[in-house]
Amino acid sequence: MIAFILRRIVQSILVMLVVALVSFSLFRYVGDPVATMLGQEATLQDRAELRERLGLNDPIVVQFWDFLSRAVTGDFGLSYRLQQPVMELILSRLPATLELALISGIVAFIVGVGLGVYTALNRRGVGSNSIMAVSLIGVSLPTFLIGVLLIWVFAVELQWLPSFGRGETVDLGSWTTGFLTESGRASLVLPVITLGLYQMTLIMRLVRSEMLEVLRTDYIKFARARGLSNRAINFGHALKNTLVPVITIAGLQMGSIIAFAIITETVFQWPGVGALFINSVQFVDVPVMAAYLLLISFIFVVINLIVDLLYYVVDPRLRVDRAAPGH
Amino acid sequence: MAEPLLSVRDLVVEFPTRRGTLTAINKVSFDIHPGEVLGVVGESGAGKSLTGAAIIGLLEPPGRIAGGEIRLRGERIDHLTREAMRRIRGKRIGMVFQDPLTSLNPLYTVSQQLTETILTHLPVSRKEARERAIALLDRVGIPAARRRIDDYPHHFSGGMRQRVVIALALAAEPELVIADEPTTALDVSVQAQIIDLIKEICMERGASVMLITHDMGVIAETADRVAVLYAGRLAEIGPVHDVITKAEHPYTKGLMGSIPTLSHDEDRLVQIPGSMPRLTAIPTGCAFNPRCGEAFAKCHVDRPDPIERPDNRQVACWLYEKESAHV
Ligand SMILES: Nc1ncnc2c1ncn2[C@@H]1O[C@H](COP(=O)(O)OP(=O)(O)O)[C@@H](O)[C@H]1O
Ligand code: SF4
Ligand SMILES: [Mg+2]
């Protein structure tokens, strides 16, 4: 167990190092920081001085080490565009993205599992077939199109829900939340559907096929032969075994949700880190881009780690803490 | 003789398929008396498992009982509602499947699986159920049952898991236990122990056993009577000793040749040429006719029905038609 955790942590660190290297290369190969910071009219001497001050003349390895040690403390320098510390910018935008992603993830999981179980248990029913058909559309429509369609129907035509922004937010010190106001919650609805729909259909299809598989196993047949109630079999035995592989995938999806938030945030002008990233790409604001890349990767890696550990907790076969007697 | 515990009459099991209906069990009749062990033998695909599944009400759709009747203590159980049949499973008819490695849910402890079965069928408290479960495990020969009961299935070896499965099948004191090749998946060294255990524990509780196997040797040592199935039909049924020492149906004679202990005399070893027909190609007349050395004209035209004889045996073969006519 300890060895397993250590191995996973080392792997995670390696992944982060590779991502850091990519982020770092952004500085060297995307745009020229000196030109960006000084503008076109700067003298050659000004440029040379800045290069020296930024450490751009040091050996690459030293520069990378420098970048790493600053990144670890959350120091990514100033945004070229806004002349504000990058970390400050990101932290101010992060709550919007995390709240959106979290609610999307939870909704996608609950609805996905519910529909997956329903369609697995009523395999040949009309309801299941319609759900499966609609879910195909859900998977194949691009996110931005879904967003635009939702805005058109619910914001423009019906005028039920807001089409952009977070609504009113409440400042809780280092975190601004939209959960506490009516307009904040209303503003969440359409972006949450847009962002969560794809993951929801994915989870639904996964739960359905997993559950059908589990329902065919010998232990389910034996559970029936023991006369257990349908409820105990479907929602006890079958669902539990279905969810073991599903939580892994669903957990990993959380990372994708945060990453894919870029599109949803753009469509709904949601003030999160995804929108910040899109803006910084337009302005070649390399420090912000690099920090975003690292942050998203970090979240991915941490989620992966947690999911692996969770898997351990859920599946007793993986627990080797208790030596198995020979017979 | 007293009323049979289980009475199967003209059982027909069909599978509707795109290319017509397959008749997997074709008019099979037999009785199992209280406290009796009925062995059911036949080659793989003869319909042994389907017969068991039909009795306990676990035929997998599209398979269905298309004719005949099944009575438990005189009461028909072949067209009960799903809920009524569920109450019989585990409570009045227990089942032991072939593979103990896959019969137990890997995510539940042995204790959870035992107590849920007991609580489903018996009016006892959770604490009493647990005590019963421990006593059962102890009875089926799990050492240190009180300590091992909270282990997961993967902590037990194959033989031990089959003991757990037996405990589960017997948890609610059924009157009939259907054991479908209970040792085929086990190590040869433990097979005899498991068979003995099933017989012993059922006899001590007064439960009858339907022991399905393709091993004539096991039948010879364990069963009171034996039914021989061939291509979904009953070939011969009678007291084990009589059938083994004086097999009458040509197919049974062939099967007897395959018991090592009975065929040490090389000359007596009977080889049955050919293989059992597939359901789509069962010949008219006697299903065994292509392989039968004694077939004559009538065998290719009419199907022989089992003929009841005074010595408590039935043989479905035209060779014995005249004999019975004298009775
Ligand atoms: N789901 C099914 N669909 C079609 N045929 C089946 C199905 N299940 C079993 N059968 C057929 O029924 C026959 C009897 O099967 P079974 O009872 O499992 O034999 P066994 O004597 O080996 O236990 C076999 O020929 C098998 O091919
Ligand atoms: S009925 Fe005819 S073919 Fe069938 S077993 Fe008897 S002799 Fe052989
Ligand atoms: Mg079988």
Short mmCIF file of N, CA, C and O in Angstrom, two decimals, chain A residues 204-313:
data_model
loop_
_atom_site.label_atom_id
_atom_site.label_comp_id
_atom_site.label_asym_id
_atom_site.label_seq_id
_atom_site.Cartn_x
_atom_site.Cartn_y
_atom_site.Cartn_z
N MET A 204 -23.32 7.70 -18.52
CA MET A 204 -24.53 6.91 -18.69
C MET A 204 -24.24 5.66 -19.53
O MET A 204 -24.61 4.54 -19.16
N ARG A 205 -23.55 5.84 -20.63
CA ARG A 205 -23.27 4.71 -21.51
C ARG A 205 -22.33 3.72 -20.82
O ARG A 205 -22.48 2.51 -20.94
N LEU A 206 -21.39 4.27 -20.08
CA LEU A 206 -20.46 3.40 -19.37
C LEU A 206 -21.18 2.58 -18.30
O LEU A 206 -21.01 1.36 -18.20
N VAL A 207 -22.02 3.27 -17.50
CA VAL A 207 -22.76 2.58 -16.44
C VAL A 207 -23.65 1.50 -17.05
O VAL A 207 -23.71 0.38 -16.57
N ARG A 208 -24.30 1.86 -18.16
CA ARG A 208 -25.20 0.91 -18.80
C ARG A 208 -24.46 -0.36 -19.22
O ARG A 208 -24.84 -1.47 -18.89
N SER A 209 -23.35 -0.19 -19.93
CA SER A 209 -22.68 -1.38 -20.45
C SER A 209 -22.01 -2.17 -19.32
O SER A 209 -22.03 -3.39 -19.30
N GLU A 210 -21.47 -1.44 -18.32
CA GLU A 210 -20.87 -2.12 -17.16
C GLU A 210 -21.93 -2.94 -16.43
O GLU A 210 -21.72 -4.08 -16.05
N MET A 211 -23.08 -2.30 -16.23
CA MET A 211 -24.13 -2.94 -15.44
C MET A 211 -24.67 -4.16 -16.17
O MET A 211 -24.92 -5.20 -15.55
N LEU A 212 -24.84 -4.05 -17.49
CA LEU A 212 -25.32 -5.21 -18.25
C LEU A 212 -24.33 -6.36 -18.11
O LEU A 212 -24.71 -7.52 -17.97
N GLU A 213 -23.06 -6.00 -18.14
CA GLU A 213 -22.01 -7.00 -17.97
C GLU A 213 -22.11 -7.66 -16.60
O GLU A 213 -22.12 -8.88 -16.47
N VAL A 214 -22.23 -6.83 -15.56
CA VAL A 214 -22.31 -7.35 -14.20
C VAL A 214 -23.55 -8.23 -14.03
O VAL A 214 -23.49 -9.28 -13.39
N LEU A 215 -24.66 -7.82 -14.65
CA LEU A 215 -25.89 -8.59 -14.49
C LEU A 215 -25.78 -9.99 -15.09
O LEU A 215 -26.57 -10.87 -14.79
N ARG A 216 -24.78 -10.18 -15.96
CA ARG A 216 -24.59 -11.50 -16.56
C ARG A 216 -23.64 -12.38 -15.75
O ARG A 216 -23.45 -13.54 -16.10
N THR A 217 -23.05 -11.84 -14.70
CA THR A 217 -22.03 -12.62 -14.00
C THR A 217 -22.64 -13.73 -13.16
O THR A 217 -23.83 -13.72 -12.85
N ASP A 218 -21.78 -14.68 -12.81
CA ASP A 218 -22.22 -15.82 -12.00
C ASP A 218 -22.70 -15.37 -10.62
O ASP A 218 -23.64 -15.94 -10.09
N TYR A 219 -22.05 -14.37 -10.04
CA TYR A 219 -22.46 -14.04 -8.67
C TYR A 219 -23.83 -13.38 -8.64
O TYR A 219 -24.53 -13.47 -7.63
N ILE A 220 -24.22 -12.74 -9.73
CA ILE A 220 -25.59 -12.21 -9.80
C ILE A 220 -26.58 -13.37 -9.97
O ILE A 220 -27.62 -13.43 -9.33
N LYS A 221 -26.18 -14.33 -10.83
CA LYS A 221 -27.03 -15.51 -11.00
C LYS A 221 -27.19 -16.24 -9.66
O LYS A 221 -28.29 -16.67 -9.30
N PHE A 222 -26.10 -16.36 -8.95
CA PHE A 222 -26.15 -17.04 -7.65
C PHE A 222 -26.98 -16.24 -6.65
O PHE A 222 -27.73 -16.80 -5.86
N ALA A 223 -26.86 -14.92 -6.72
CA ALA A 223 -27.67 -14.07 -5.83
C ALA A 223 -29.16 -14.29 -6.12
O ALA A 223 -29.97 -14.36 -5.20
N ARG A 224 -29.51 -14.43 -7.40
CA ARG A 224 -30.90 -14.73 -7.73
C ARG A 224 -31.30 -16.10 -7.20
O ARG A 224 -32.39 -16.29 -6.67
N ALA A 225 -30.37 -17.07 -7.34
CA ALA A 225 -30.67 -18.43 -6.88
C ALA A 225 -30.85 -18.46 -5.37
O ALA A 225 -31.49 -19.35 -4.82
N ARG A 226 -30.26 -17.47 -4.68
CA ARG A 226 -30.44 -17.40 -3.22
C ARG A 226 -31.75 -16.73 -2.86
O ARG A 226 -32.06 -16.58 -1.68
N GLY A 227 -32.47 -16.24 -3.87
CA GLY A 227 -33.78 -15.66 -3.61
C GLY A 227 -33.74 -14.23 -3.10
O GLY A 227 -34.72 -13.74 -2.54
N LEU A 228 -32.62 -13.52 -3.29
CA LEU A 228 -32.57 -12.13 -2.85
C LEU A 228 -33.57 -11.32 -3.68
O LEU A 228 -33.91 -11.69 -4.80
N SER A 229 -34.03 -10.21 -3.10
CA SER A 229 -35.02 -9.39 -3.81
C SER A 229 -34.34 -8.70 -4.98
O SER A 229 -33.13 -8.50 -5.00
N ASN A 230 -35.15 -8.33 -5.97
CA ASN A 230 -34.61 -7.61 -7.12
C ASN A 230 -33.88 -6.36 -6.69
O ASN A 230 -32.86 -6.00 -7.25
N ARG A 231 -34.44 -5.70 -5.67
CA ARG A 231 -33.81 -4.46 -5.21
C ARG A 231 -32.42 -4.74 -4.67
O ARG A 231 -31.47 -4.04 -4.99
N ALA A 232 -32.31 -5.77 -3.84
CA ALA A 232 -31.01 -6.10 -3.26
C ALA A 232 -30.02 -6.48 -4.37
O ALA A 232 -28.84 -6.12 -4.31
N ILE A 233 -30.52 -7.17 -5.40
CA ILE A 233 -29.62 -7.60 -6.47
C ILE A 233 -29.21 -6.42 -7.34
O ILE A 233 -28.04 -6.18 -7.58
N ASN A 234 -30.20 -5.64 -7.79
CA ASN A 234 -29.89 -4.55 -8.72
C ASN A 234 -29.14 -3.40 -8.07
O ASN A 234 -28.16 -2.90 -8.60
N PHE A 235 -29.65 -2.97 -6.90
CA PHE A 235 -29.07 -1.77 -6.31
C PHE A 235 -28.02 -2.07 -5.25
O PHE A 235 -27.27 -1.20 -4.84
N GLY A 236 -27.98 -3.31 -4.77
CA GLY A 236 -26.90 -3.69 -3.87
C GLY A 236 -25.78 -4.29 -4.69
O GLY A 236 -24.83 -3.62 -5.07
N HIS A 237 -25.94 -5.56 -5.04
CA HIS A 237 -24.86 -6.28 -5.71
C HIS A 237 -24.45 -5.68 -7.05
O HIS A 237 -23.28 -5.36 -7.26
N ALA A 238 -25.41 -5.53 -7.96
CA ALA A 238 -25.03 -5.12 -9.32
C ALA A 238 -24.49 -3.70 -9.34
O ALA A 238 -23.44 -3.43 -9.93
N LEU A 239 -25.17 -2.76 -8.68
CA LEU A 239 -24.74 -1.37 -8.76
C LEU A 239 -23.36 -1.19 -8.14
O LEU A 239 -22.50 -0.51 -8.69
N LYS A 240 -23.13 -1.82 -7.01
CA LYS A 240 -21.84 -1.65 -6.34
C LYS A 240 -20.71 -2.11 -7.25
O LYS A 240 -19.70 -1.43 -7.39
N ASN A 241 -20.89 -3.28 -7.86
CA ASN A 241 -19.83 -3.78 -8.74
C ASN A 241 -19.69 -2.95 -10.00
O ASN A 241 -18.62 -2.84 -10.55
N THR A 242 -20.80 -2.35 -10.44
CA THR A 242 -20.74 -1.49 -11.62
C THR A 242 -19.93 -0.24 -11.31
O THR A 242 -19.14 0.22 -12.13
N LEU A 243 -20.13 0.30 -10.10
CA LEU A 243 -19.54 1.60 -9.80
C LEU A 243 -18.03 1.56 -9.61
O LEU A 243 -17.37 2.58 -9.73
N VAL A 244 -17.48 0.38 -9.35
CA VAL A 244 -16.03 0.34 -9.14
C VAL A 244 -15.26 0.88 -10.34
O VAL A 244 -14.47 1.82 -10.20
N PRO A 245 -15.49 0.33 -11.54
CA PRO A 245 -14.78 0.93 -12.67
C PRO A 245 -15.30 2.32 -13.02
O PRO A 245 -14.56 3.16 -13.52
N VAL A 246 -16.59 2.57 -12.75
CA VAL A 246 -17.17 3.84 -13.16
C VAL A 246 -16.59 5.02 -12.38
O VAL A 246 -16.32 6.07 -12.95
N ILE A 247 -16.37 4.83 -11.07
CA ILE A 247 -15.84 5.99 -10.32
C ILE A 247 -14.46 6.38 -10.84
O ILE A 247 -14.11 7.55 -10.83
N THR A 248 -13.69 5.41 -11.30
CA THR A 248 -12.38 5.75 -11.84
C THR A 248 -12.53 6.68 -13.03
O THR A 248 -11.95 7.76 -13.08
N ILE A 249 -13.35 6.25 -13.99
CA ILE A 249 -13.53 7.04 -15.20
C ILE A 249 -14.16 8.38 -14.85
O ILE A 249 -13.70 9.43 -15.30
N ALA A 250 -15.21 8.34 -14.01
CA ALA A 250 -15.90 9.57 -13.66
C ALA A 250 -14.94 10.54 -12.98
O ALA A 250 -14.94 11.74 -13.26
N GLY A 251 -14.12 10.00 -12.09
CA GLY A 251 -13.14 10.85 -11.40
C GLY A 251 -12.20 11.49 -12.40
O GLY A 251 -11.93 12.70 -12.35
N LEU A 252 -11.72 10.69 -13.33
CA LEU A 252 -10.80 11.22 -14.33
C LEU A 252 -11.48 12.26 -15.21
O LEU A 252 -10.87 13.22 -15.65
N GLN A 253 -12.81 12.06 -15.43
CA GLN A 253 -13.56 13.03 -16.23
C GLN A 253 -13.54 14.42 -15.60
O GLN A 253 -13.65 15.42 -16.27
N MET A 254 -13.44 14.44 -14.26
CA MET A 254 -13.44 15.73 -13.55
C MET A 254 -12.33 16.62 -14.11
O MET A 254 -12.52 17.81 -14.30
N GLY A 255 -11.18 16.02 -14.38
CA GLY A 255 -10.07 16.79 -14.96
C GLY A 255 -10.47 17.34 -16.32
O GLY A 255 -10.26 18.53 -16.60
N SER A 256 -11.09 16.49 -17.15
CA SER A 256 -11.49 16.95 -18.49
C SER A 256 -12.51 18.06 -18.38
O SER A 256 -12.50 19.01 -19.17
N ILE A 257 -13.41 17.94 -17.39
CA ILE A 257 -14.43 18.97 -17.25
C ILE A 257 -13.77 20.33 -17.01
O ILE A 257 -14.11 21.32 -17.64
N ILE A 258 -12.77 20.33 -16.13
CA ILE A 258 -12.09 21.60 -15.84
C ILE A 258 -11.40 22.11 -17.10
O ILE A 258 -11.44 23.31 -17.42
N ALA A 259 -10.77 21.21 -17.84
CA ALA A 259 -10.08 21.63 -19.05
C ALA A 259 -11.05 22.10 -20.13
O ALA A 259 -10.85 23.15 -20.75
N PHE A 260 -12.15 21.33 -20.31
CA PHE A 260 -13.12 21.69 -21.35
C PHE A 260 -13.93 22.93 -20.99
O PHE A 260 -14.66 23.45 -21.83
N ALA A 261 -13.82 23.37 -19.74
CA ALA A 261 -14.56 24.56 -19.33
C ALA A 261 -14.18 25.75 -20.21
O ALA A 261 -14.95 26.70 -20.32
N ILE A 262 -13.02 25.69 -20.84
CA ILE A 262 -12.59 26.78 -21.72
C ILE A 262 -13.70 27.16 -22.70
O ILE A 262 -14.06 28.32 -22.83
N ILE A 263 -14.26 26.14 -23.37
CA ILE A 263 -15.26 26.42 -24.42
C ILE A 263 -16.53 27.00 -23.80
O ILE A 263 -17.04 28.03 -24.22
N THR A 264 -17.01 26.32 -22.74
CA THR A 264 -18.23 26.79 -22.10
C THR A 264 -18.05 28.21 -21.56
O THR A 264 -18.93 29.06 -21.70
N GLU A 265 -16.90 28.46 -20.94
CA GLU A 265 -16.67 29.80 -20.39
C GLU A 265 -16.67 30.85 -21.48
O GLU A 265 -17.14 31.96 -21.30
N THR A 266 -16.13 30.48 -22.65
CA THR A 266 -16.11 31.44 -23.75
C THR A 266 -17.53 31.72 -24.24
O THR A 266 -17.92 32.87 -24.42
N VAL A 267 -18.32 30.65 -24.42
CA VAL A 267 -19.68 30.82 -24.93
C VAL A 267 -20.52 31.67 -23.97
O VAL A 267 -21.27 32.54 -24.38
N PHE A 268 -20.36 31.40 -22.66
CA PHE A 268 -21.20 32.09 -21.68
C PHE A 268 -20.51 33.29 -21.02
O PHE A 268 -21.00 33.80 -20.04
N GLN A 269 -19.39 33.69 -21.56
CA GLN A 269 -18.61 34.78 -20.96
C GLN A 269 -18.48 34.59 -19.45
O GLN A 269 -18.69 35.49 -18.65
N TRP A 270 -18.16 33.38 -19.09
CA TRP A 270 -18.02 33.00 -17.67
C TRP A 270 -16.64 33.45 -17.21
O TRP A 270 -15.64 33.10 -17.82
N PRO A 271 -16.57 34.23 -16.13
CA PRO A 271 -15.28 34.81 -15.75
C PRO A 271 -14.35 33.83 -15.04
O PRO A 271 -13.94 34.05 -13.91
N GLY A 272 -14.00 32.73 -15.68
CA GLY A 272 -13.14 31.73 -15.06
C GLY A 272 -11.76 31.71 -15.68
O GLY A 272 -11.42 32.55 -16.52
N VAL A 273 -10.95 30.73 -15.29
CA VAL A 273 -9.58 30.66 -15.79
C VAL A 273 -9.54 30.26 -17.27
O VAL A 273 -8.61 30.62 -17.98
N GLY A 274 -10.56 29.54 -17.73
CA GLY A 274 -10.59 29.15 -19.14
C GLY A 274 -10.69 30.37 -20.03
O GLY A 274 -9.94 30.52 -21.01
N ALA A 275 -11.61 31.28 -19.68
CA ALA A 275 -11.76 32.50 -20.46
C ALA A 275 -10.47 33.33 -20.38
O ALA A 275 -10.03 33.90 -21.37
N LEU A 276 -9.88 33.34 -19.18
CA LEU A 276 -8.61 34.06 -19.00
C LEU A 276 -7.55 33.51 -19.96
O LEU A 276 -6.80 34.24 -20.61
N PHE A 277 -7.52 32.18 -20.08
CA PHE A 277 -6.54 31.53 -20.94
C PHE A 277 -6.77 31.92 -22.41
O PHE A 277 -5.83 32.29 -23.11
N ILE A 278 -8.02 31.90 -22.84
CA ILE A 278 -8.31 32.25 -24.24
C ILE A 278 -7.85 33.68 -24.53
O ILE A 278 -7.20 33.95 -25.54
N ASN A 279 -8.13 34.59 -23.58
CA ASN A 279 -7.68 35.97 -23.77
C ASN A 279 -6.16 36.06 -23.85
O ASN A 279 -5.61 36.76 -24.68
N SER A 280 -5.49 35.28 -22.98
CA SER A 280 -4.03 35.40 -22.98
C SER A 280 -3.42 34.79 -24.24
O SER A 280 -2.36 35.21 -24.68
N VAL A 281 -4.11 33.81 -24.83
CA VAL A 281 -3.59 33.26 -26.09
C VAL A 281 -3.66 34.33 -27.17
O VAL A 281 -2.71 34.53 -27.93
N GLN A 282 -4.77 35.08 -27.17
CA GLN A 282 -4.91 36.13 -28.19
C GLN A 282 -3.80 37.17 -28.07
O GLN A 282 -3.31 37.68 -29.07
N PHE A 283 -3.38 37.46 -26.83
CA PHE A 283 -2.35 38.48 -26.63
C PHE A 283 -0.96 37.88 -26.45
O PHE A 283 -0.06 38.57 -26.06
N VAL A 284 -0.82 36.59 -26.71
CA VAL A 284 0.44 35.89 -26.47
C VAL A 284 0.99 36.25 -25.10
O VAL A 284 2.16 36.59 -24.94
N ASP A 285 0.12 36.18 -24.10
CA ASP A 285 0.51 36.50 -22.72
C ASP A 285 1.10 35.22 -22.12
O ASP A 285 0.44 34.48 -21.38
N VAL A 286 2.38 34.96 -22.46
CA VAL A 286 2.98 33.67 -22.14
C VAL A 286 2.95 33.29 -20.65
O VAL A 286 2.61 32.16 -20.32
N PRO A 287 3.24 34.20 -19.73
CA PRO A 287 3.22 33.76 -18.31
C PRO A 287 1.86 33.21 -17.90
O PRO A 287 1.79 32.20 -17.20
N VAL A 288 0.79 33.83 -18.35
CA VAL A 288 -0.53 33.34 -17.99
C VAL A 288 -0.78 31.97 -18.63
O VAL A 288 -1.27 31.05 -17.98
N MET A 289 -0.39 31.83 -19.91
CA MET A 289 -0.58 30.56 -20.59
C MET A 289 0.17 29.44 -19.87
O MET A 289 -0.37 28.35 -19.63
N ALA A 290 1.42 29.72 -19.53
CA ALA A 290 2.26 28.72 -18.88
C ALA A 290 1.66 28.32 -17.53
O ALA A 290 1.57 27.13 -17.19
N ALA A 291 1.21 29.32 -16.77
CA ALA A 291 0.67 29.05 -15.45
C ALA A 291 -0.61 28.24 -15.56
O ALA A 291 -0.83 27.28 -14.81
N TYR A 292 -1.46 28.58 -16.54
CA TYR A 292 -2.71 27.85 -16.74
C TYR A 292 -2.42 26.38 -17.05
O TYR A 292 -3.01 25.47 -16.46
N LEU A 293 -1.47 26.19 -17.97
CA LEU A 293 -1.11 24.83 -18.37
C LEU A 293 -0.68 24.01 -17.16
O LEU A 293 -1.12 22.88 -16.95
N LEU A 294 0.18 24.61 -16.35
CA LEU A 294 0.69 23.90 -15.17
C LEU A 294 -0.43 23.62 -14.17
O LEU A 294 -0.53 22.54 -13.61
N LEU A 295 -1.27 24.63 -14.00
CA LEU A 295 -2.35 24.49 -13.02
C LEU A 295 -3.30 23.36 -13.41
O LEU A 295 -3.64 22.50 -12.60
N ILE A 296 -3.72 23.37 -14.68
CA ILE A 296 -4.66 22.34 -15.15
C ILE A 296 -4.03 20.96 -15.03
O ILE A 296 -4.65 20.00 -14.58
N SER A 297 -2.76 20.87 -15.41
CA SER A 297 -2.08 19.57 -15.31
C SER A 297 -2.00 19.12 -13.87
O SER A 297 -2.19 17.94 -13.55
N PHE A 298 -1.73 20.08 -13.00
CA PHE A 298 -1.62 19.76 -11.58
C PHE A 298 -2.95 19.19 -11.08
O PHE A 298 -2.99 18.16 -10.40
N ILE A 299 -4.04 19.85 -11.46
CA ILE A 299 -5.36 19.37 -11.04
C ILE A 299 -5.60 17.96 -11.58
O ILE A 299 -6.04 17.06 -10.86
N PHE A 300 -5.27 17.74 -12.86
CA PHE A 300 -5.39 16.41 -13.48
C PHE A 300 -4.66 15.36 -12.66
O PHE A 300 -5.19 14.31 -12.33
N VAL A 301 -3.39 15.66 -12.37
CA VAL A 301 -2.55 14.68 -11.69
C VAL A 301 -3.08 14.39 -10.30
O VAL A 301 -3.14 13.23 -9.87
N VAL A 302 -3.51 15.44 -9.60
CA VAL A 302 -4.02 15.23 -8.25
C VAL A 302 -5.29 14.39 -8.28
O VAL A 302 -5.46 13.45 -7.49
N ILE A 303 -6.17 14.69 -9.26
CA ILE A 303 -7.41 13.91 -9.37
C ILE A 303 -7.09 12.44 -9.63
O ILE A 303 -7.63 11.53 -9.02
N ASN A 304 -6.14 12.22 -10.55
CA ASN A 304 -5.71 10.86 -10.85
C ASN A 304 -5.27 10.11 -9.60
O ASN A 304 -5.62 8.96 -9.38
N LEU A 305 -4.49 10.81 -8.82
CA LEU A 305 -3.95 10.21 -7.60
C LEU A 305 -5.09 9.84 -6.64
O LEU A 305 -5.13 8.74 -6.11
N ILE A 306 -6.00 10.78 -6.47
CA ILE A 306 -7.12 10.54 -5.55
C ILE A 306 -7.96 9.36 -6.04
O ILE A 306 -8.35 8.49 -5.26
N VAL A 307 -8.20 9.33 -7.35
CA VAL A 307 -9.03 8.25 -7.91
C VAL A 307 -8.38 6.89 -7.68
O VAL A 307 -9.03 5.93 -7.29
N ASP A 308 -7.07 6.84 -7.88
CA ASP A 308 -6.37 5.58 -7.65
C ASP A 308 -6.53 5.12 -6.20
O ASP A 308 -6.75 3.95 -5.93
N LEU A 309 -6.40 6.06 -5.29
CA LEU A 309 -6.51 5.70 -3.88
C LEU A 309 -7.94 5.27 -3.55
O LEU A 309 -8.16 4.33 -2.81
N LEU A 310 -8.90 5.96 -4.17
CA LEU A 310 -10.31 5.64 -3.95
C LEU A 310 -10.59 4.22 -4.40
O LEU A 310 -11.29 3.46 -3.74
N TYR A 311 -10.03 3.86 -5.55
CA TYR A 311 -10.19 2.53 -6.12
C TYR A 311 -9.74 1.49 -5.10
O TYR A 311 -10.36 0.46 -4.91
N TYR A 312 -8.67 1.82 -4.43
CA TYR A 312 -8.12 0.96 -3.40
C TYR A 312 -9.10 0.76 -2.27
O TYR A 312 -9.25 -0.33 -1.73
N VAL A 313 -9.75 1.86 -1.89
CA VAL A 313 -10.67 1.80 -0.77
C VAL A 313 -11.90 0.97 -1.14
O VAL A 313 -12.41 0.19 -0.34
#
